Amino acid sequence: MEDDEEKYDENERTFDISEYSIFNEESFLQIQNNDRRCTAITIPWGDFSNSIDWASDNNMLLFENNDQLKSIDISGLYNEEEEDETPDQNTQNNIKAFFKAISNNISIETFAIGECNLRFNLSRVFSDMSPFFENNNSLRNIGLLESYIGNSNYSLLASSLKKRSNKSSLRMFDRER
Amino acid sequence: MIERDDNIKYKVAEELITSLEGYYNLVHLTLLDSSFGGRGSYIAISNILQDPRYKLKDLTLSCFDTDSEVMTILADALVKSRTLEVFAPINCPRVHQVSDILAKASFRISSLRSIDLSNSTFGMPGFRSLATCLEDPASSLQILRLNNCIMNDDEALAVGHAMATNTTLKVLELDSNNSVSLVSWGHILVCLQPSSSLEKLSVNQCNISDEILDILVHALVNNSTLKSLSIRTNYSISANAWRSFSVCLRNNSALEEVDMKNNNFNNGSVTALVSALQYDSVLHSLLMINTVEHGITRRSWQVLLNTLCNKSSIDALYTSNHTLYDIGWLGDEDELHVPEELVSFLELNKNDDKGEVARQKIIQYHFLNGDSNIIEFVDMEMKVSPQALAWVGRNNSGHSLLYRICQSTPSLFDTESKAKATGTKRKHIC
């Protein structure tokens, strides 16, 4: 069936993360081993101050070497209601490194961030993500939900989408705030 | 300063929408952010809408901060769209002239299947366009959301008249329209006439009176399409009037869920509603409870228990209600004095195999509730007993009963008495 004949289901418009695995040691290993059982992960509520050092060389390659992961949902990078509560520098750097680690993945079809506050040194984090938005031919869905994105990130995303070589894969762009 | 910030914000949003140029396979686009309020953003969206190379089917966007000039640009583009099926302009300005432009255009989108004009205050011109769309047999509109549209009586009448000939609409939401008169409700509820295809109706917080409820009940008795009714938070309906709703629970065979939370119930109305649940009903959710002050007493719980599992006989158990599994949030069951058995009956009813639900209730509450009924197996005709035993032992839930039957019926293992009963002779193998 051709794409333009696909029947549109209104229910498909939501990012349903109920089937996603919570990112933990087990899913980390699954991603590392390119395990086909791990196709969707969610990283909830500030798990970036934990022991994973995303800036390390090995972890930087984690997503690049994986072609089974189809969906990623990142939730709650600092609570927007607690704007004054600046995360410590290490956590900020770790989040930035994580986004960079994702940027060379080519299998992710759905990328969503929810309840995230892309302020502080994340105000230009989409710059680190630009290879992902420009070169990942699998990307179908982008969700920026209930999050502060900021003008710089908007501009960077726009620039990446303009440069993107494969414009036919994207089906859904969802910005809700 | 604020104006300058807005300009930067709008410019960036425009840049983002413009960057989607060439994404012809984009099907779903949601832009709910105050940044998307600038004229440039709407022009960029309009370009996508009217370009036949795009396949956009679902568009949700914020419409605040728009003036009639911008709205006209968007409206012209909407009419030219050939693919848009779902359209939800959120936060339309509460200015009739501006909203009317959008509403009039929306109802002219030929491919439109679903529209959400909630929280808009479009006026009579917009409602006339809606009526024309509803009356058009070629219309493909199936979902109409008009929540909190501050519909007045004339506008409601226009919708009501159009509903009389409509056969396409499946979902109608009219929540928070609380200025509609009895007469107009009478016209709107024509949407439930037997020829309609409406499957879901929502009239929460609509200031519905006893008289309007009466019209609704009469319409539902003869309706065979509506599966879901939401009638929450209508305090004007008196507790006693809810008793009349039991008529449609007794006679309607299509309703699968009724949400009537946050209403005035008393013991009598709850008892009447619960007693009306038929064993062959398809109703699985009757949401009445969401606070501790719902007025349900032990007596009502008992009636509900009896409806779900009438233990007086096998027949009564078999014809108990096996479909209802949701009555609302039970919260602190101890505080609500919810009988423990009720929770397990509701859980049991979640099983789609209703024959199995009946079997489990019969095994548990007829046979295992004391040994006296096991005698029915002992006295059973030999021709029937293999089938009955197979029915009992079909799965784990019957194994305890099977064990007790075996204990109580040694003759099952007495080959002489079996032979006598069946009239056959044992063969001797030498």
Coordinates of C-alpha atoms in Angstrom, one line a residue:
Chain A
M1 CA 0.0 0.0 0.0
E2 CA 1.3 3.4 -0.9
D3 CA 1.9 5.9 1.9
D4 CA -0.6 8.4 0.6
E5 CA -3.3 5.7 0.8
E6 CA -2.6 4.9 4.5
K7 CA -5.7 5.3 6.6
Y8 CA -5.1 7.9 9.2
D9 CA -5.9 6.9 12.8
E10 CA -6.4 9.9 15.1
N11 CA -5.3 7.8 18.1
E12 CA -1.9 7.5 16.6
R13 CA -1.3 11.1 17.2
T14 CA -0.2 10.6 20.8
F15 CA 3.2 9.5 22.1
D16 CA 2.2 6.4 24.1
I17 CA 5.2 5.5 26.2
S18 CA 3.5 2.7 28.1
E19 CA 5.3 0.1 26.1
Y20 CA 8.7 1.7 26.6
S21 CA 11.4 0.2 28.8
I22 CA 12.6 2.3 31.6
F23 CA 16.2 3.0 31.0
N24 CA 18.2 1.1 33.6
E25 CA 21.3 -1.2 33.8
E26 CA 19.5 -4.0 31.9
S27 CA 18.3 -1.8 29.0
F28 CA 21.8 -0.2 28.9
L29 CA 23.3 -3.6 28.4
Q30 CA 20.6 -4.5 25.8
I31 CA 21.4 -1.4 23.8
Q32 CA 25.1 -2.1 24.1
N33 CA 24.5 -5.6 22.8
N34 CA 22.2 -4.3 20.0
D35 CA 19.5 -6.6 21.5
R36 CA 16.4 -6.7 19.4
R37 CA 14.2 -6.9 22.6
C38 CA 15.0 -3.3 23.4
T39 CA 13.3 -1.1 20.8
A40 CA 11.9 1.7 22.9
I41 CA 13.2 3.4 26.0
T42 CA 12.1 6.2 28.3
I43 CA 14.4 8.1 30.5
P44 CA 12.4 9.5 33.3
W45 CA 12.9 12.3 35.8
G46 CA 16.5 13.4 36.1
D47 CA 18.3 10.1 35.7
F48 CA 21.3 12.1 34.5
S49 CA 23.0 12.5 37.9
N50 CA 23.5 8.8 38.2
S51 CA 26.5 6.7 37.5
I52 CA 26.5 6.6 33.7
D53 CA 29.1 8.9 32.4
W54 CA 27.8 9.7 28.9
A55 CA 30.9 11.6 28.0
S56 CA 33.1 8.5 28.2
D57 CA 34.3 7.2 24.8
N58 CA 32.4 3.9 25.1
N59 CA 29.1 5.4 26.0
M60 CA 29.4 8.0 23.3
L61 CA 29.2 5.1 20.8
L62 CA 26.3 3.3 22.6
F63 CA 23.6 4.6 20.3
E64 CA 25.7 4.9 17.2
N65 CA 26.4 1.2 17.3
N66 CA 22.8 0.2 17.9
D67 CA 20.3 -0.2 15.1
Q68 CA 17.5 -1.9 17.0
L69 CA 16.3 1.1 19.0
K70 CA 13.3 2.7 17.4
S71 CA 11.9 5.1 20.0
I72 CA 13.3 7.3 22.7
D73 CA 11.5 9.4 25.2
I74 CA 13.3 11.8 27.6
S75 CA 11.2 13.1 30.4
G76 CA 11.7 15.7 33.1
L77 CA 15.1 17.2 32.5
Y78 CA 14.8 19.5 35.6
N79 CA 11.4 20.6 36.7
E80 CA 10.4 23.8 35.0
E81 CA 8.5 24.9 38.1
E82 CA 11.7 24.9 40.0
E83 CA 13.6 27.2 37.6
D84 CA 15.9 28.4 40.3
E85 CA 17.1 25.0 41.0
T86 CA 20.0 24.9 38.6
P87 CA 21.4 21.4 38.2
D88 CA 25.0 21.0 39.1
Q89 CA 27.6 21.4 36.3
N90 CA 28.3 17.7 36.1
T91 CA 24.7 16.8 35.6
Q92 CA 24.4 19.5 32.9
N93 CA 27.4 18.2 31.1
N94 CA 26.2 14.7 31.4
I95 CA 22.8 15.6 29.8
K96 CA 24.6 17.4 27.0
A97 CA 26.9 14.4 26.4
F98 CA 23.8 12.1 26.3
F99 CA 22.2 14.2 23.5
K100 CA 25.5 14.1 21.7
A101 CA 25.6 10.3 22.1
I102 CA 22.2 10.0 20.5
S103 CA 23.1 12.3 17.6
N104 CA 24.9 9.6 15.5
N105 CA 22.1 7.0 15.8
I106 CA 20.4 6.1 12.6
S107 CA 17.6 3.7 13.7
I108 CA 15.5 5.9 16.0
E109 CA 12.1 6.6 14.4
T110 CA 10.5 8.5 17.3
F111 CA 12.3 11.1 19.3
A112 CA 10.3 12.8 22.1
I113 CA 11.1 15.0 25.0
G114 CA 8.5 15.8 27.6
E115 CA 8.4 18.1 30.6
C116 CA 12.0 19.2 29.9
N117 CA 13.5 22.5 30.5
L118 CA 16.2 23.2 27.9
R119 CA 17.7 26.1 29.7
F120 CA 21.2 26.8 31.1
N121 CA 23.8 25.0 29.0
L122 CA 21.1 23.1 27.2
S123 CA 19.9 26.2 25.5
R124 CA 21.8 25.2 22.4
V125 CA 21.6 21.5 22.9
F126 CA 20.0 20.9 19.5
S127 CA 23.4 22.0 18.1
D128 CA 24.8 18.8 19.4
M129 CA 21.8 16.9 18.1
S130 CA 22.1 18.3 14.5
P131 CA 23.6 15.2 13.0
F132 CA 20.6 13.2 14.3
F133 CA 18.0 15.6 12.8
E134 CA 20.0 16.0 9.5
N135 CA 21.1 12.5 8.8
N136 CA 18.9 9.9 10.6
N137 CA 16.8 8.6 7.6
S138 CA 14.6 6.6 9.9
L139 CA 13.2 9.6 11.8
R140 CA 9.4 9.7 11.5
N141 CA 8.1 11.4 14.6
I142 CA 9.4 14.4 16.6
G143 CA 7.6 15.3 19.9
L144 CA 8.5 18.4 21.9
L145 CA 5.9 18.2 24.7
E146 CA 5.2 20.4 27.7
S147 CA 8.8 21.6 27.5
Y148 CA 10.7 24.8 27.4
I149 CA 12.7 24.7 24.2
G150 CA 14.0 28.3 23.8
N151 CA 14.6 30.4 20.7
S152 CA 18.1 29.1 20.1
N153 CA 17.1 25.5 20.1
Y154 CA 14.1 26.4 17.8
S155 CA 16.5 28.0 15.4
L156 CA 18.9 25.2 15.5
L157 CA 16.2 22.6 14.9
A158 CA 14.8 24.7 12.0
S159 CA 18.3 24.9 10.5
S160 CA 18.8 21.1 10.8
L161 CA 15.4 20.3 9.3
K162 CA 16.2 22.6 6.4
K163 CA 19.5 20.8 5.8
R164 CA 18.0 17.3 6.2
S165 CA 18.6 15.2 3.2
N166 CA 15.7 12.7 3.6
K167 CA 12.5 14.8 3.8
S168 CA 10.2 12.0 3.0
S169 CA 10.5 10.0 6.3
L170 CA 9.0 12.6 8.7
R171 CA 5.3 11.9 9.5
M172 CA 4.6 13.7 12.7
F173 CA 5.8 17.0 14.3
D174 CA 4.2 17.6 17.6
R175 CA 4.9 20.8 19.7
E176 CA 2.7 21.2 22.7
R177 CA 3.2 23.5 25.6
Chain B
M1 CA 10.4 45.2 25.4
I2 CA 7.7 42.6 25.5
E3 CA 6.7 43.4 21.9
R4 CA 10.3 43.0 20.8
D5 CA 10.5 39.6 22.6
D6 CA 7.3 38.5 20.9
N7 CA 8.7 39.5 17.5
I8 CA 11.8 37.4 18.1
K9 CA 9.7 34.5 19.3
Y10 CA 7.3 34.7 16.3
K11 CA 10.3 35.0 13.9
V12 CA 11.8 31.9 15.3
A13 CA 8.5 30.0 15.1
E14 CA 8.0 31.1 11.5
E15 CA 11.6 29.9 10.7
L16 CA 10.7 26.5 12.2
I17 CA 7.4 26.1 10.2
T18 CA 9.2 27.3 7.1
S19 CA 11.8 24.6 7.6
L20 CA 9.1 22.0 7.1
E21 CA 9.0 23.1 3.5
G22 CA 9.4 20.0 1.3
Y23 CA 8.3 17.5 4.0
Y24 CA 5.4 16.4 1.8
N25 CA 4.8 13.2 3.8
L26 CA 4.1 15.1 7.0
V27 CA 0.7 13.8 8.2
H28 CA 0.4 15.2 11.7
L29 CA 1.3 18.7 12.7
T30 CA 0.7 20.1 16.2
L31 CA 1.8 23.6 17.0
L32 CA 0.5 24.5 20.4
D33 CA 2.8 27.2 21.7
S34 CA 2.3 30.9 22.1
S35 CA 5.3 31.4 19.7
F36 CA 3.2 30.3 16.8
G37 CA 1.1 33.5 17.0
G38 CA 2.8 35.6 14.4
R39 CA 1.4 36.4 11.0
G40 CA 4.4 34.7 9.3
S41 CA 3.6 31.4 11.1
Y42 CA 0.1 31.3 9.7
I43 CA 1.3 32.2 6.2
A44 CA 3.8 29.3 6.4
I45 CA 1.0 26.9 7.6
S46 CA -1.3 28.2 4.9
N47 CA 1.3 27.5 2.3
I48 CA 1.5 23.9 3.5
L49 CA -2.3 23.5 3.5
Q50 CA -2.9 24.7 0.0
D51 CA 0.1 23.0 -1.7
P52 CA -1.3 19.8 -3.2
R53 CA 2.0 18.0 -2.8
Y54 CA 1.6 17.8 1.0
K55 CA -0.4 15.0 2.6
L56 CA -1.2 16.8 5.9
K57 CA -4.2 15.0 7.6
D58 CA -4.1 16.3 11.1
L59 CA -3.5 19.9 12.1
T60 CA -3.8 21.3 15.7
L61 CA -2.7 24.9 16.2
S62 CA -3.1 27.7 18.6
C63 CA -5.1 30.5 17.2
F64 CA -4.8 33.2 19.8
D65 CA -3.4 36.6 18.9
T66 CA -4.8 36.3 15.4
D67 CA -6.8 39.0 13.7
S68 CA -9.3 38.7 11.0
E69 CA -6.8 39.4 8.2
V70 CA -4.6 36.5 9.4
M71 CA -7.6 34.3 9.9
T72 CA -8.8 35.0 6.4
I73 CA -5.4 33.8 5.0
L74 CA -5.7 30.6 7.0
A75 CA -9.4 30.1 6.1
D76 CA -8.7 30.4 2.4
A77 CA -5.9 27.8 2.7
L78 CA -8.1 25.5 4.7
V79 CA -10.8 25.5 2.0
K80 CA -8.1 24.6 -0.6
S81 CA -6.8 21.6 1.5
R82 CA -7.7 18.3 -0.1
T83 CA -6.2 16.0 2.6
L84 CA -7.0 17.5 6.0
E85 CA -9.1 15.1 8.0
V86 CA -8.6 16.3 11.6
F87 CA -8.6 20.0 12.5
A88 CA -8.3 21.5 16.0
P89 CA -7.8 25.3 16.2
I90 CA -7.2 25.8 19.9
N91 CA -7.8 29.0 21.8
C92 CA -9.6 30.8 19.0
P93 CA -10.0 34.5 19.9
R94 CA -13.3 35.1 21.6
V95 CA -14.3 37.5 18.9
H96 CA -17.2 36.4 16.8
Q97 CA -16.0 37.9 13.5
V98 CA -12.6 36.2 13.7
S99 CA -13.9 32.8 14.9
D100 CA -16.7 32.9 12.3
I101 CA -14.2 33.2 9.5
L102 CA -12.4 30.1 10.7
A103 CA -15.6 28.1 11.4
K104 CA -17.1 28.9 8.0
A105 CA -14.0 27.7 6.3
S106 CA -13.5 24.7 8.4
F107 CA -16.9 23.3 7.5
R108 CA -16.1 23.6 3.8
I109 CA -13.0 21.3 4.0
S110 CA -14.2 18.4 1.8
S111 CA -12.0 15.8 3.5
L112 CA -12.8 16.8 7.1
R113 CA -13.6 13.9 9.4
S114 CA -13.0 15.5 12.8
I115 CA -13.1 19.1 14.1
D116 CA -12.6 20.5 17.5
L117 CA -13.9 24.1 17.8
S118 CA -14.1 23.9 21.6
N119 CA -13.6 27.1 23.5
S120 CA -14.5 29.2 20.5
T121 CA -17.3 31.7 20.4
F122 CA -18.3 31.8 16.8
G123 CA -21.7 33.2 16.1
M124 CA -24.7 32.4 14.0
P125 CA -22.7 32.5 10.6
G126 CA -20.4 29.8 11.9
F127 CA -23.3 27.7 13.2
R128 CA -25.1 28.1 9.9
S129 CA -22.0 26.7 8.1
L130 CA -21.9 23.9 10.6
A131 CA -25.6 23.1 9.9
T132 CA -25.0 23.1 6.2
C133 CA -22.2 20.7 6.7
L134 CA -24.3 18.4 8.9
E135 CA -27.1 18.4 6.4
D136 CA -24.9 17.6 3.5
P137 CA -25.2 13.9 2.7
A138 CA -21.7 13.9 1.1
S139 CA -20.1 15.3 4.3
S140 CA -17.6 13.0 5.9
L141 CA -17.7 14.7 9.3
Q142 CA -17.7 12.1 12.0
I143 CA -16.3 13.8 15.1
L144 CA -17.6 17.2 16.2
R145 CA -16.3 18.9 19.4
L146 CA -18.1 22.0 20.5
N147 CA -17.3 22.1 24.2
N148 CA -17.6 25.4 25.9
C149 CA -18.7 27.3 22.8
I150 CA -21.2 29.4 24.8
M151 CA -23.9 28.2 22.4
N152 CA -27.1 30.3 22.7
D153 CA -30.5 29.0 22.0
D154 CA -30.8 30.0 18.4
E155 CA -27.4 28.4 17.6
A156 CA -28.4 25.3 19.4
L157 CA -31.6 25.2 17.4
A158 CA -29.6 25.5 14.1
V159 CA -27.5 22.5 15.2
G160 CA -30.5 20.6 16.3
H161 CA -32.4 21.0 13.0
A162 CA -29.4 19.9 11.1
M163 CA -28.9 16.8 13.3
A164 CA -32.4 15.6 12.2
T165 CA -31.0 14.7 8.7
N166 CA -27.4 13.9 9.6
T167 CA -26.3 10.2 9.3
T168 CA -22.6 10.6 9.4
L169 CA -21.7 12.0 12.8
K170 CA -20.3 9.4 15.3
V171 CA -19.0 11.6 18.1
L172 CA -20.7 14.8 19.4
E173 CA -19.2 16.7 22.4
L174 CA -21.2 19.6 23.8
D175 CA -19.7 19.9 27.3
S176 CA -20.1 23.2 29.2
N177 CA -22.8 24.7 27.0
N178 CA -25.1 25.6 29.8
S179 CA -27.3 28.3 28.3
V180 CA -29.4 26.0 26.0
S181 CA -33.1 25.8 26.7
L182 CA -35.3 22.7 27.0
V183 CA -36.8 23.2 23.6
S184 CA -33.4 23.4 21.9
W185 CA -32.2 20.4 23.8
G186 CA -35.2 18.6 22.4
H187 CA -34.0 19.4 18.9
I188 CA -30.3 18.6 19.6
L189 CA -31.3 15.2 21.1
V190 CA -32.9 14.3 17.7
C191 CA -29.3 13.2 17.1
L192 CA -30.3 10.0 18.9
Q193 CA -33.1 9.1 16.6
P194 CA -33.0 5.5 15.3
S195 CA -31.6 6.6 11.8
S196 CA -28.6 8.4 13.3
S197 CA -25.1 6.8 13.6
L198 CA -24.0 8.6 16.7
E199 CA -21.8 6.4 18.9
K200 CA -20.6 8.9 21.5
L201 CA -22.4 11.8 23.1
S202 CA -20.9 14.0 25.8
V203 CA -23.1 16.6 27.6
N204 CA -21.0 17.2 30.8
Q205 CA -21.7 20.3 32.8
C206 CA -24.6 21.5 30.6
N207 CA -27.0 22.4 33.3
I208 CA -29.3 19.6 32.2
S209 CA -32.7 19.6 34.0
D210 CA -35.0 16.8 35.0
E211 CA -37.1 17.5 31.8
I212 CA -34.1 17.4 29.5
L213 CA -33.0 14.1 31.1
D214 CA -36.5 12.8 30.4
I215 CA -36.1 13.6 26.7
L216 CA -32.7 11.9 26.7
V217 CA -34.1 8.8 28.3
H218 CA -36.9 8.5 25.8
A219 CA -34.5 9.0 22.9
L220 CA -32.1 6.3 24.3
V221 CA -34.8 3.7 24.7
N222 CA -35.2 3.5 20.9
N223 CA -31.6 4.1 20.0
S224 CA -29.4 1.3 18.9
T225 CA -26.1 3.0 18.0
L226 CA -25.0 5.1 21.0
K227 CA -22.2 3.2 22.8
S228 CA -20.9 5.9 25.1
L229 CA -22.8 8.6 27.0
S230 CA -21.1 11.2 29.3
I231 CA -23.4 13.2 31.5
R232 CA -21.2 14.3 34.4
T233 CA -21.7 17.2 36.7
N234 CA -25.2 18.1 35.9
Y235 CA -26.4 19.2 39.4
S236 CA -29.7 20.4 38.1
I237 CA -30.9 16.8 37.7
S238 CA -32.6 15.8 40.9
A239 CA -31.8 12.6 42.7
N240 CA -35.2 11.2 42.0
A241 CA -35.1 12.0 38.3
W242 CA -32.1 9.7 37.9
R243 CA -34.5 6.8 38.6
S244 CA -36.0 7.4 35.2
F245 CA -32.6 6.6 33.6
S246 CA -33.1 3.0 34.7
V247 CA -35.7 2.7 31.9
C248 CA -33.0 3.1 29.3
L249 CA -30.6 0.8 31.1
R250 CA -33.3 -1.8 31.1
N251 CA -34.3 -1.3 27.4
N252 CA -31.2 -0.1 25.6
S253 CA -29.0 -2.8 24.3
A254 CA -26.2 -0.7 22.7
L255 CA -24.8 1.4 25.6
E256 CA -21.4 0.2 26.7
E257 CA -20.4 3.0 29.0
V258 CA -22.2 5.7 30.9
D259 CA -20.3 8.3 32.8
M260 CA -22.6 10.0 35.3
K261 CA -20.1 11.0 37.9
N262 CA -20.5 14.2 40.0
N263 CA -24.3 14.2 40.1
N264 CA -26.9 14.1 42.8
F265 CA -27.7 10.6 43.6
N266 CA -29.5 9.1 46.6
N267 CA -29.9 5.6 47.8
G268 CA -33.2 5.2 45.8
S269 CA -31.8 6.4 42.4
V270 CA -28.6 4.3 42.7
T271 CA -30.7 1.2 43.6
A272 CA -33.0 1.8 40.7
L273 CA -30.1 2.2 38.3
V274 CA -28.3 -0.9 39.5
S275 CA -31.4 -3.1 39.6
A276 CA -32.0 -2.2 36.0
L277 CA -28.8 -3.8 34.7
Q278 CA -29.8 -6.7 32.6
Y279 CA -27.8 -10.0 32.3
D280 CA -27.5 -9.6 28.5
S281 CA -26.6 -5.9 28.6
V282 CA -23.3 -4.8 27.0
L283 CA -22.8 -2.0 29.5
H284 CA -19.4 -2.5 31.1
S285 CA -18.9 0.9 32.7
L286 CA -21.5 2.7 34.8
L287 CA -19.5 5.5 36.4
M288 CA -21.3 6.9 39.4
I289 CA -18.8 7.1 42.1
N290 CA -15.9 9.5 42.5
T291 CA -16.2 10.9 45.9
V292 CA -16.9 9.5 49.3
E293 CA -20.0 11.6 49.4
H294 CA -21.9 9.8 46.7
G295 CA -24.7 8.7 48.9
I296 CA -24.4 5.0 48.4
T297 CA -25.3 3.0 51.4
R298 CA -24.9 -0.7 52.3
R299 CA -28.3 -1.4 50.9
S300 CA -27.3 -0.1 47.4
W301 CA -24.1 -2.1 47.5
Q302 CA -26.2 -5.2 48.4
V303 CA -28.4 -4.6 45.3
L304 CA -25.4 -4.3 43.1
L305 CA -23.9 -7.4 44.6
N306 CA -27.1 -9.3 43.9
T307 CA -27.2 -7.9 40.3
L308 CA -23.7 -9.1 39.6
C309 CA -24.0 -12.4 41.4
N310 CA -27.5 -13.6 42.4
K311 CA -26.7 -16.7 44.5
S312 CA -30.3 -17.9 45.0
S313 CA -30.1 -20.6 42.3
I314 CA -28.0 -21.8 39.3
D315 CA -30.4 -20.1 36.9
A316 CA -30.2 -16.8 38.9
L317 CA -26.4 -17.0 38.9
Y318 CA -26.3 -17.7 35.2
T319 CA -28.6 -14.7 34.4
S320 CA -26.7 -12.3 36.7
N321 CA -24.9 -9.4 35.1
H322 CA -21.6 -10.5 33.7
T323 CA -20.6 -7.4 31.8
L324 CA -20.3 -4.5 34.3
Y325 CA -16.8 -4.1 35.6
D326 CA -16.3 -0.4 36.2
I327 CA -18.5 1.7 38.5
G328 CA -15.9 4.5 39.0
W329 CA -13.1 5.2 41.3
L330 CA -13.6 3.2 44.5
G331 CA -10.8 5.0 46.3
D332 CA -10.7 3.9 49.9
E333 CA -12.9 0.9 49.8
D334 CA -13.0 0.6 53.6
E335 CA -14.2 4.2 53.9
L336 CA -16.9 3.6 51.3
H337 CA -17.9 0.3 52.9
V338 CA -17.5 -1.5 49.6
P339 CA -18.1 -5.2 50.1
E340 CA -15.0 -7.2 49.4
E341 CA -17.0 -9.6 47.1
L342 CA -18.0 -6.6 44.9
V343 CA -14.5 -5.9 44.0
S344 CA -13.9 -9.5 43.0
F345 CA -17.2 -9.7 40.9
L346 CA -16.2 -6.6 39.0
E347 CA -12.7 -8.1 38.4
L348 CA -14.3 -11.3 37.3
N349 CA -16.6 -9.5 34.8
K350 CA -13.5 -8.0 33.0
N351 CA -13.2 -11.4 31.3
D352 CA -14.5 -11.1 27.7
D353 CA -15.6 -14.7 27.7
K354 CA -18.9 -14.2 29.5
G355 CA -19.7 -18.0 29.5
E356 CA -16.5 -18.4 31.5
V357 CA -17.5 -15.6 33.9
A358 CA -20.9 -17.4 34.5
R359 CA -19.1 -20.7 35.0
Q360 CA -16.7 -19.3 37.6
K361 CA -19.6 -17.6 39.5
I362 CA -21.6 -20.9 39.5
I363 CA -18.6 -23.0 40.6
Q364 CA -17.6 -20.6 43.3
Y365 CA -21.0 -19.5 44.7
H366 CA -23.3 -22.4 44.0
F367 CA -21.1 -25.5 44.4
L368 CA -18.2 -24.4 46.5
N369 CA -20.3 -22.4 48.9
G370 CA -21.0 -25.4 51.1
D371 CA -21.3 -29.1 50.2
S372 CA -25.1 -29.2 49.9
N373 CA -25.2 -28.5 46.1
I374 CA -22.6 -31.1 45.2
I375 CA -25.3 -33.7 45.6
E376 CA -26.6 -32.4 42.2
F377 CA -23.6 -34.2 40.6
V378 CA -24.2 -37.3 42.6
D379 CA -27.8 -37.6 41.4
M380 CA -27.0 -36.6 37.9
E381 CA -27.8 -39.0 35.0
M382 CA -24.8 -41.0 33.9
K383 CA -25.3 -39.8 30.3
V384 CA -25.0 -36.1 31.4
S385 CA -22.3 -36.4 34.0
P386 CA -19.2 -36.7 31.6
Q387 CA -20.2 -33.4 30.1
A388 CA -20.8 -31.8 33.5
L389 CA -17.5 -33.1 34.8
A390 CA -15.7 -31.8 31.7
W391 CA -17.4 -28.4 32.2
V392 CA -16.2 -28.3 35.9
G393 CA -12.7 -29.4 35.1
R394 CA -12.2 -27.1 32.1
N395 CA -9.5 -25.1 33.9
N396 CA -7.9 -24.5 37.3
S397 CA -10.9 -22.7 38.7
G398 CA -12.9 -25.9 38.7
H399 CA -10.3 -28.3 40.1
S400 CA -11.2 -27.9 43.7
L401 CA -14.9 -28.7 42.9
L402 CA -13.8 -31.6 40.8
Y403 CA -11.9 -33.0 43.7
R404 CA -14.9 -32.6 46.0
I405 CA -17.2 -34.2 43.5
C406 CA -14.8 -37.2 43.3
Q407 CA -14.8 -37.4 47.1
S408 CA -18.6 -37.2 47.3
T409 CA -19.3 -39.6 44.5
P410 CA -17.3 -42.9 45.0
S411 CA -19.7 -44.6 42.6
L412 CA -17.9 -42.8 39.7
F413 CA -15.0 -45.2 40.4
D414 CA -17.1 -48.2 41.1
T415 CA -17.1 -50.0 37.8
E416 CA -19.9 -52.4 38.7
S417 CA -22.4 -49.6 39.5
K418 CA -21.2 -47.8 36.3
A419 CA -21.9 -50.9 34.2
K420 CA -25.3 -51.3 35.8
A421 CA -26.2 -47.7 35.2
T422 CA -25.1 -47.8 31.5
G423 CA -26.4 -51.3 30.9
T424 CA -23.2 -52.5 29.4
K425 CA -21.1 -55.6 30.3
R426 CA -17.4 -55.5 31.1
K427 CA -15.2 -57.1 28.5
H428 CA -12.7 -59.5 29.8
I429 CA -9.4 -59.4 28.1
C430 CA -7.6 -62.7 28.4

